[in-house]
Coordinates of C-alpha atoms and ligand atoms in Angstrom, one line a residue:
M1 CA 0.0 0.0 0.0
K2 CA 1.3 3.4 -0.9
T3 CA 0.9 6.1 1.8
T4 CA 1.7 9.4 0.3
C5 CA 0.1 12.8 0.3
C6 CA 0.6 13.9 -3.2
E7 CA -1.0 17.2 -3.2
F8 CA 2.3 18.6 -1.9
E9 CA 5.1 18.9 -4.4
P10 CA 8.5 17.9 -3.0
H11 CA 11.7 20.0 -2.8
S12 CA 12.6 23.4 -4.2
L13 CA 11.0 24.4 -0.9
S14 CA 12.7 27.6 0.1
A15 CA 11.4 29.6 -2.9
T16 CA 7.8 28.8 -2.0
T17 CA 8.0 28.8 1.8
K18 CA 8.4 32.5 2.5
S19 CA 4.7 33.2 3.0
E20 CA 3.6 29.6 3.6
P21 CA 2.2 28.8 7.1
L22 CA 4.4 26.5 9.1
A23 CA 1.6 23.9 9.1
V24 CA 1.7 23.7 5.3
L25 CA 5.5 23.4 5.3
A26 CA 5.3 20.8 8.0
A27 CA 2.9 18.7 5.9
R28 CA 5.1 19.1 2.9
T29 CA 8.1 18.0 5.1
A30 CA 6.1 15.0 6.4
C31 CA 5.5 13.9 2.8
A32 CA 9.2 14.2 2.0
L33 CA 9.9 12.1 5.1
D34 CA 7.3 9.4 4.1
R35 CA 9.0 9.1 0.8
A36 CA 12.4 8.9 2.4
V37 CA 11.1 6.0 4.5
E38 CA 9.8 4.2 1.4
R39 CA 13.1 4.7 -0.5
H40 CA 15.0 3.5 2.6
V41 CA 13.1 0.2 2.7
L42 CA 13.8 -0.4 -1.0
A43 CA 17.5 0.6 -1.0
C44 CA 19.3 -2.6 0.0
D45 CA 22.7 -0.9 0.1
Q46 CA 21.6 1.7 2.7
N47 CA 21.5 1.2 6.5
L48 CA 19.8 3.3 9.1
G49 CA 22.6 5.9 9.0
H50 CA 21.5 6.8 5.4
L51 CA 17.9 7.5 6.6
E52 CA 19.2 9.6 9.5
T53 CA 21.1 11.7 7.1
Q54 CA 18.2 12.0 4.7
A55 CA 15.6 12.8 7.4
A56 CA 17.8 15.6 8.8
H57 CA 18.2 17.0 5.3
D58 CA 14.4 16.8 4.6
A59 CA 13.4 18.4 7.9
Q60 CA 16.0 21.2 7.6
E61 CA 13.9 23.7 5.8
L62 CA 11.0 23.4 8.2
L63 CA 13.4 24.0 11.1
R64 CA 15.1 26.9 9.3
A65 CA 11.8 28.5 8.5
T66 CA 10.7 28.1 12.2
V67 CA 13.8 29.9 13.4
E68 CA 13.5 32.6 10.8
R69 CA 9.9 33.3 11.7
G70 CA 10.6 33.1 15.4
A71 CA 13.4 35.6 15.0
Q72 CA 11.3 38.0 12.9
A73 CA 8.3 37.8 15.2
K74 CA 10.6 38.5 18.3
A75 CA 12.3 41.3 16.4
D76 CA 8.9 42.8 15.6
A77 CA 7.8 42.5 19.3
T78 CA 10.9 44.1 20.7
P79 CA 10.1 47.6 22.1
P80 CA 12.3 50.4 20.8
L81 CA 14.4 50.8 24.0
C82 CA 18.2 51.0 24.2
P83 CA 19.5 47.6 25.1
V84 CA 22.4 49.2 27.1
C85 CA 20.7 51.9 29.1
G86 CA 17.0 51.1 28.7
K87 CA 16.1 54.6 27.4
Q88 CA 13.5 55.2 24.7
L89 CA 15.1 55.3 21.2
T90 CA 14.4 58.1 18.8
R91 CA 14.6 58.6 15.0
L92 CA 13.2 55.0 14.5
S93 CA 13.5 53.4 11.1
P94 CA 12.2 49.9 10.3
G95 CA 13.4 47.3 7.8
H96 CA 17.1 47.0 8.4
A97 CA 17.9 43.6 7.0
R98 CA 20.4 41.2 8.6
T99 CA 21.4 37.7 7.5
F100 CA 23.0 35.3 9.8
T101 CA 23.8 31.6 10.0
S102 CA 21.7 29.5 12.3
R103 CA 21.9 25.8 13.2
F104 CA 19.6 25.1 10.3
G105 CA 20.9 27.5 7.7
A106 CA 20.9 31.1 6.7
V107 CA 18.2 33.3 8.2
T108 CA 17.3 36.9 7.2
I109 CA 15.3 39.3 9.4
R110 CA 14.4 42.9 9.3
R111 CA 14.7 45.1 12.4
T112 CA 14.1 48.6 13.6
R113 CA 17.0 50.9 14.2
G114 CA 16.9 53.9 16.6
Y115 CA 19.1 56.4 18.2
C116 CA 19.9 56.5 21.9
K117 CA 20.5 60.1 23.0
A118 CA 21.9 59.0 26.3
C119 CA 24.5 56.6 24.8
R120 CA 24.8 58.7 21.6
K121 CA 24.7 55.6 19.6
W122 CA 22.5 53.9 17.0
R123 CA 20.9 50.8 18.4
L124 CA 19.2 47.7 17.1
P125 CA 17.3 46.4 20.1
A126 CA 16.1 43.2 18.3
D127 CA 19.7 42.0 17.9
A128 CA 20.2 42.2 21.7
A129 CA 16.8 40.4 22.3
L130 CA 17.8 37.6 19.9
G131 CA 21.3 37.2 21.3
L132 CA 23.0 38.3 18.1
E133 CA 26.3 40.0 18.6
E134 CA 26.9 43.3 16.9
T135 CA 29.1 42.2 14.0
A136 CA 29.1 38.4 14.1
G137 CA 27.0 36.6 11.5
Y138 CA 25.9 33.7 13.7
S139 CA 23.0 32.7 15.9
P140 CA 23.7 32.0 19.6
G141 CA 23.4 28.2 18.8
V142 CA 26.2 28.4 16.3
Q143 CA 28.2 30.8 18.5
A144 CA 28.2 28.2 21.3
M145 CA 29.1 25.3 18.9
A146 CA 32.0 27.3 17.4
A147 CA 33.3 28.2 20.9
L148 CA 33.0 24.6 22.2
L149 CA 34.7 23.0 19.2
A150 CA 37.5 25.5 19.0
S151 CA 38.3 25.1 22.7
K152 CA 38.5 21.4 22.3
M153 CA 40.4 20.9 19.1
P154 CA 42.6 22.6 16.5
I155 CA 40.7 25.1 14.4
E156 CA 41.1 23.1 11.1
D157 CA 39.7 20.0 12.8
A158 CA 36.9 22.1 14.5
S159 CA 35.8 23.5 11.1
T160 CA 35.7 20.1 9.5
V161 CA 33.9 18.4 12.5
L162 CA 31.3 21.2 12.7
E163 CA 30.5 20.8 9.0
H164 CA 30.5 17.0 9.2
L165 CA 28.1 16.9 12.2
T166 CA 25.8 19.8 11.5
G167 CA 26.3 20.8 7.9
I168 CA 27.3 24.3 9.0
A169 CA 30.3 25.4 6.9
L170 CA 32.4 27.9 8.9
P171 CA 35.8 28.5 7.2
R172 CA 38.8 28.2 9.5
A173 CA 39.5 31.9 9.7
T174 CA 35.9 32.7 10.5
L175 CA 35.6 30.0 13.1
D176 CA 38.8 31.2 14.7
R177 CA 37.6 34.8 14.9
E178 CA 34.2 33.7 16.3
A179 CA 35.8 31.5 19.0
K180 CA 38.1 34.3 20.0
R181 CA 35.2 36.7 20.3
Q182 CA 33.4 34.2 22.5
G183 CA 36.6 33.7 24.5
E184 CA 36.9 37.5 25.1
R185 CA 33.3 37.5 26.2
A186 CA 34.1 34.6 28.6
Q187 CA 37.1 36.6 30.1
Q188 CA 34.8 39.6 30.8
L189 CA 32.3 37.3 32.5
R190 CA 35.0 35.5 34.4
D191 CA 36.3 38.8 35.8
K192 CA 32.8 39.8 36.8
L193 CA 32.1 36.5 38.5
D194 CA 35.5 36.6 40.3
Q195 CA 34.7 40.1 41.6
Q196 CA 31.3 38.9 42.8
A197 CA 32.9 35.9 44.5
A198 CA 35.4 38.1 46.3
T199 CA 32.9 40.7 47.5
E200 CA 29.7 38.9 48.2
K201 CA 28.8 37.8 51.7
R202 CA 28.0 34.1 51.3
Q203 CA 25.1 32.6 53.1
L204 CA 26.8 30.3 55.6
E205 CA 25.9 26.9 54.3
L206 CA 25.2 24.4 57.1
T207 CA 28.0 22.0 56.9
L208 CA 27.6 18.7 58.8
E209 CA 31.3 17.9 59.0
P210 CA 34.1 20.4 59.0
Y211 CA 36.2 20.0 55.8
Q212 CA 39.5 21.1 54.4
M213 CA 39.9 23.0 51.1
I214 CA 42.7 21.6 49.0
I215 CA 44.4 24.0 46.5
Q216 CA 47.0 22.6 44.0
L217 CA 49.1 24.9 41.8
D218 CA 51.5 24.2 38.9
A219 CA 52.7 25.8 35.7
W220 CA 53.5 24.7 32.1
N221 CA 54.6 26.6 29.1
I222 CA 53.0 27.6 25.9
R223 CA 54.5 28.8 22.7
E224 CA 53.5 32.2 21.3
R225 CA 54.2 34.0 18.1
D226 CA 55.4 37.2 19.7
G227 CA 58.1 39.1 17.9
W228 CA 57.2 37.0 14.8
G229 CA 59.3 38.0 11.8
Q230 CA 61.5 40.1 14.0
S231 CA 63.8 37.3 15.3
A232 CA 66.8 38.4 13.2
A233 CA 66.4 42.1 14.3
L234 CA 66.0 41.1 17.9
R235 CA 69.1 38.9 17.8
R236 CA 71.1 41.7 16.2
A237 CA 70.0 43.9 19.2
G238 CA 71.4 41.1 21.5
E239 CA 67.9 39.8 22.5
E240 CA 66.9 36.3 22.1
P241 CA 63.2 36.2 21.1
E242 CA 61.2 34.7 23.9
R243 CA 58.5 32.4 22.6
W244 CA 57.7 30.2 25.6
H245 CA 55.5 31.6 28.4
W246 CA 54.1 30.3 31.6
V247 CA 50.5 29.2 31.9
Y248 CA 49.7 29.1 35.6
T249 CA 47.2 26.4 36.5
G250 CA 45.4 25.5 39.6
T251 CA 42.7 23.2 40.9
C252 CA 40.8 23.2 44.2
F253 CA 38.4 20.8 45.9
R254 CA 36.9 20.0 49.3
L255 CA 38.6 17.0 50.9
D256 CA 35.3 15.5 51.8
Q257 CA 34.4 15.4 48.1
R258 CA 37.4 13.2 47.3
G259 CA 36.8 9.5 47.2
Q260 CA 38.0 6.4 45.6
T261 CA 36.9 4.2 42.7
A262 CA 36.4 0.5 43.2
G263 CA 39.9 0.1 41.8
G264 CA 41.4 2.4 44.5
R265 CA 42.0 5.4 42.1
P266 CA 41.2 8.7 43.7
V267 CA 38.2 10.6 42.3
I268 CA 36.9 14.0 43.1
S269 CA 33.2 14.7 42.7
E270 CA 33.5 18.4 42.4
R271 CA 36.5 20.4 41.4
G272 CA 37.3 24.0 40.4
F273 CA 39.8 24.8 37.7
V274 CA 41.9 27.8 36.8
A275 CA 44.4 28.3 33.9
T276 CA 45.8 31.7 32.8
R277 CA 48.5 33.1 30.7
A278 CA 48.0 36.5 32.4
G279 CA 50.7 36.1 35.1
L280 CA 50.8 35.3 38.8
D281 CA 48.6 38.1 40.0
A282 CA 45.9 36.9 37.7
L283 CA 46.3 33.3 38.9
R284 CA 46.2 34.4 42.5
E285 CA 42.9 36.3 42.2
Q286 CA 41.3 33.7 39.9
M287 CA 42.3 30.8 42.1
H288 CA 41.0 32.6 45.2
A289 CA 37.7 33.4 43.6
E290 CA 37.3 29.8 42.5
A291 CA 38.2 28.4 45.9
L292 CA 35.6 30.8 47.5
R293 CA 33.0 29.5 45.1
R294 CA 33.9 26.0 46.0
G295 CA 33.5 26.7 49.8
L296 CA 36.9 28.1 51.0
G297 CA 35.0 30.6 53.2
Q298 CA 33.3 27.8 55.2
A299 CA 36.3 25.5 55.2
A300 CA 37.9 24.5 58.6
G301 CA 41.3 24.9 57.0
A302 CA 43.1 25.1 53.7
L303 CA 46.1 23.2 52.3
V304 CA 48.2 24.3 49.3
I305 CA 50.1 21.6 47.5
G306 CA 52.8 22.3 44.9
D307 CA 55.9 20.8 43.3
G308 CA 58.4 23.2 45.0
G309 CA 58.4 26.2 42.6
V310 CA 59.2 29.2 44.8
W311 CA 56.4 31.2 43.3
I312 CA 53.8 28.7 44.7
W313 CA 54.8 29.3 48.3
R314 CA 55.1 33.1 47.8
L315 CA 51.6 33.1 46.3
A316 CA 50.3 30.9 49.1
D317 CA 51.9 33.1 51.9
D318 CA 50.4 36.2 50.2
R319 CA 46.9 35.1 49.5
W320 CA 46.2 32.3 52.0
P321 CA 48.6 33.0 54.9
Q322 CA 46.6 30.7 57.2
A323 CA 46.8 27.7 54.9
R324 CA 49.1 24.8 55.4
Q325 CA 51.6 24.1 52.7
R326 CA 52.8 20.7 51.3
L327 CA 55.5 19.8 48.9
D328 CA 54.5 17.2 46.4
F329 CA 55.8 13.9 47.8
Y330 CA 57.1 12.5 44.4
H331 CA 59.0 15.7 43.9
A332 CA 60.7 15.3 47.3
V333 CA 61.6 11.7 46.3
Q334 CA 63.2 13.0 43.1
H335 CA 65.5 15.1 45.4
L336 CA 66.5 11.9 47.3
V337 CA 67.3 10.3 43.9
V338 CA 69.6 13.2 43.1
V339 CA 71.5 12.5 46.4
G340 CA 71.6 8.8 45.5
H341 CA 73.1 9.5 42.1
A342 CA 75.8 11.7 43.7
L343 CA 76.6 8.9 46.2
F344 CA 76.4 5.8 44.0
G345 CA 76.8 7.1 40.4
E346 CA 75.4 4.5 38.0
D347 CA 75.3 1.7 40.5
K348 CA 71.5 1.2 40.4
D349 CA 71.3 -1.7 42.9
K350 CA 73.2 0.3 45.6
L351 CA 71.1 3.3 44.8
K352 CA 67.9 1.3 45.2
S353 CA 68.8 -0.3 48.4
W354 CA 69.9 3.1 49.8
L355 CA 66.8 4.9 48.6
R356 CA 64.0 2.4 49.5
P357 CA 64.2 2.8 53.3
L358 CA 64.5 6.6 53.0
V359 CA 61.5 6.9 50.9
R360 CA 59.5 4.7 53.3
Q361 CA 60.7 6.8 56.2
L362 CA 59.8 10.1 54.4
K363 CA 56.3 8.7 53.8
N364 CA 55.6 6.9 57.0
E365 CA 57.8 8.6 59.6
S366 CA 59.2 12.0 59.4
A367 CA 61.3 14.3 57.2
V368 CA 63.5 15.2 60.2
K369 CA 64.7 11.6 60.3
V370 CA 65.6 11.7 56.6
I371 CA 67.4 15.0 57.0
R372 CA 69.4 13.6 59.9
Q373 CA 70.5 10.6 57.8
L374 CA 71.6 12.9 55.0
E375 CA 73.5 15.1 57.4
E376 CA 75.3 12.0 58.7
V377 CA 76.4 11.1 55.2
M378 CA 77.8 14.6 54.5
P379 CA 81.1 14.5 56.6
T380 CA 82.1 11.2 55.0
L381 CA 82.1 12.7 51.5
P382 CA 85.2 14.0 49.9
E383 CA 85.1 17.8 49.1
G384 CA 84.1 18.6 45.6
A385 CA 81.1 18.1 43.3
T386 CA 79.5 15.2 45.2
G387 CA 79.7 16.9 48.6
A388 CA 78.3 20.1 47.1
A389 CA 75.4 18.2 45.5
V390 CA 74.5 16.5 48.7
A391 CA 74.8 19.7 50.7
R392 CA 72.4 21.4 48.2
E393 CA 69.8 18.7 48.6
V394 CA 70.1 18.7 52.4
N395 CA 69.4 22.4 52.4
Y396 CA 66.4 21.8 50.1
F397 CA 65.0 19.3 52.7
R398 CA 65.7 21.6 55.6
E399 CA 63.9 24.5 53.8
H400 CA 60.8 22.4 53.0
R401 CA 60.8 20.4 56.3
N402 CA 57.5 21.9 57.4
R403 CA 55.9 21.0 54.1
M404 CA 56.7 17.3 54.4
A405 CA 54.2 16.1 57.0
Y406 CA 53.3 13.1 54.8
R407 CA 52.6 10.8 57.7
A408 CA 50.0 13.2 59.2
A409 CA 48.6 13.8 55.7
R410 CA 48.0 10.1 55.0
R411 CA 46.4 9.7 58.4
A412 CA 44.0 12.5 57.7
G413 CA 43.2 11.1 54.2
E414 CA 44.8 14.1 52.5
P415 CA 46.7 14.0 49.2
I416 CA 50.5 13.9 49.6
G417 CA 51.1 14.8 46.0
S418 CA 49.9 17.4 43.4
G419 CA 48.8 14.8 41.0
S420 CA 45.4 16.4 40.5
V421 CA 46.8 19.7 39.1
E422 CA 49.4 17.8 37.1
A423 CA 46.6 15.9 35.4
T424 CA 44.8 19.2 34.8
C425 CA 48.0 20.7 33.2
R426 CA 48.3 17.6 31.0
Q427 CA 44.7 18.0 29.8
Y428 CA 45.1 21.6 28.9
Q429 CA 48.3 20.8 27.1
C430 CA 46.5 18.2 24.9
R431 CA 44.8 21.2 23.3
F432 CA 47.2 24.0 23.8
K433 CA 50.6 22.5 23.4
R434 CA 50.5 20.4 20.2
P435 CA 53.5 20.1 17.9
G436 CA 53.9 23.0 15.6
Q437 CA 51.4 25.2 17.5
F438 CA 51.9 28.9 17.9
W439 CA 49.5 31.1 19.8
S440 CA 48.9 34.8 20.2
R441 CA 48.7 36.0 23.7
E442 CA 45.1 37.1 23.2
G443 CA 44.1 33.9 21.4
D444 CA 45.4 31.4 24.0
E445 CA 44.0 33.3 27.0
A446 CA 40.6 33.5 25.2
L447 CA 40.3 29.9 24.3
M448 CA 41.7 28.7 27.7
C449 CA 39.1 30.8 29.3
L450 CA 36.4 29.0 27.3
E451 CA 37.9 25.6 28.2
T452 CA 37.9 26.6 31.9
F453 CA 34.2 27.6 31.8
W454 CA 33.4 24.2 30.4
R455 CA 35.5 22.4 33.0
N456 CA 34.0 24.4 35.8
D457 CA 30.5 23.4 34.6
R458 CA 29.6 27.1 33.9
W459 CA 29.1 26.9 30.1
H460 CA 25.4 27.8 30.6
L461 CA 26.4 31.1 32.1
L462 CA 28.0 32.0 28.7
F463 CA 25.4 30.3 26.6
P464 CA 22.1 30.2 28.6
H465 CA 20.3 28.2 25.9
T466 CA 22.6 25.2 26.5
A467 CA 21.0 24.7 29.9
F468 CA 17.5 25.0 28.5
N469 CA 15.4 21.8 28.7
P470 CA 12.9 21.9 25.8
A471 CA 11.1 18.8 27.1
R472 CA 9.9 20.9 30.1
N473 CA 9.2 24.1 28.2
Ligands
ZN501 ZN1 21.5 53.9 25.7

């Protein structure tokens, strides 16, 4: 039996749909879909994937027309008020056309323009109501997709993946520009949220058990294209062009939100992230705001863990003077290995049997005992490089003695290493430190900011529609 509704002609839809009610277009689409199903049944070389592709194609015009009509109706209903200051606009003129790319294809609308005397600017209030940015040619849906893809993968891949999944063709340069624009918007929002976090009086949440706030800091470097094309000139002037720059990275979590998988791997149910190329002051303020949002204000105490970089302790002393500090355990062990090499050279067996009890002691007993043993070794060494190397490491252990309370840490169920932030750095590097990659200072900070919004589960603050549940609308 043939089930078709042949009063509707298929295809060449867009030319005829401008004035057609959506119901008619929907019926036409349904017919096209019916035919797609019939063809699918007969085509023995097509699997369900073929039908999925066909159905998305056939329904596209209905969806595009829906978005276009919705956009036009909302533009028409938008009162002529300045979207910035709220004042009545004057010298109104209707009919200003704008075409932009939506998830379902190109959309054209006409809006009213007016002059705001207070701002002394021409305004198009409909654009603000629709979430269209001043100059970009994309709907909020496409803006969010471009931002997400560009923060997750190289631009050339992002452009291809976007077209493959959605059919939206954004050339690389355009996608790059759009993602940067969104990243700049993300930075503005981040600054605003950080200020709020630092100033607002938090409602004291009732906490059943006192908890510790763990803050871990680390850094990695990124390559930028600064002084590009000027290398020769810089070198002639006696300056080596600096291309590698620090990205300061941090993570924070409540100790009571850290647990273990069945396999014994530590997992953290809620974590805050920070990554910035804007220097230590920026890291300090961003990390502080993030820790406040995650409950630093209500914590019974705080603990800063790092790999020994001097900047980490300076920053901690400055911003969280009350917090305890801990040197990453594995980093401390590396310093014992250095001493071992100085003592035993390449004799791995001797090194191992010397090292093993010391590592155990450092972990289970106290750093003081380890230091004492190193001090005992020192007078037996001949003067020279070996003695100097051991003396340097002994000083290192003395300096960090109070940051090595590993036994107490393990009893309290606290981390003894900075593995969480190291993993975070690694994850950022997978996107931002690929072979052959060069960044601009503005570009890397913008895209890292997007990535951090995503990781912190705040994407919806940038793109509110992504948290919208249409099933409940
Ligand atoms: Zn205004």
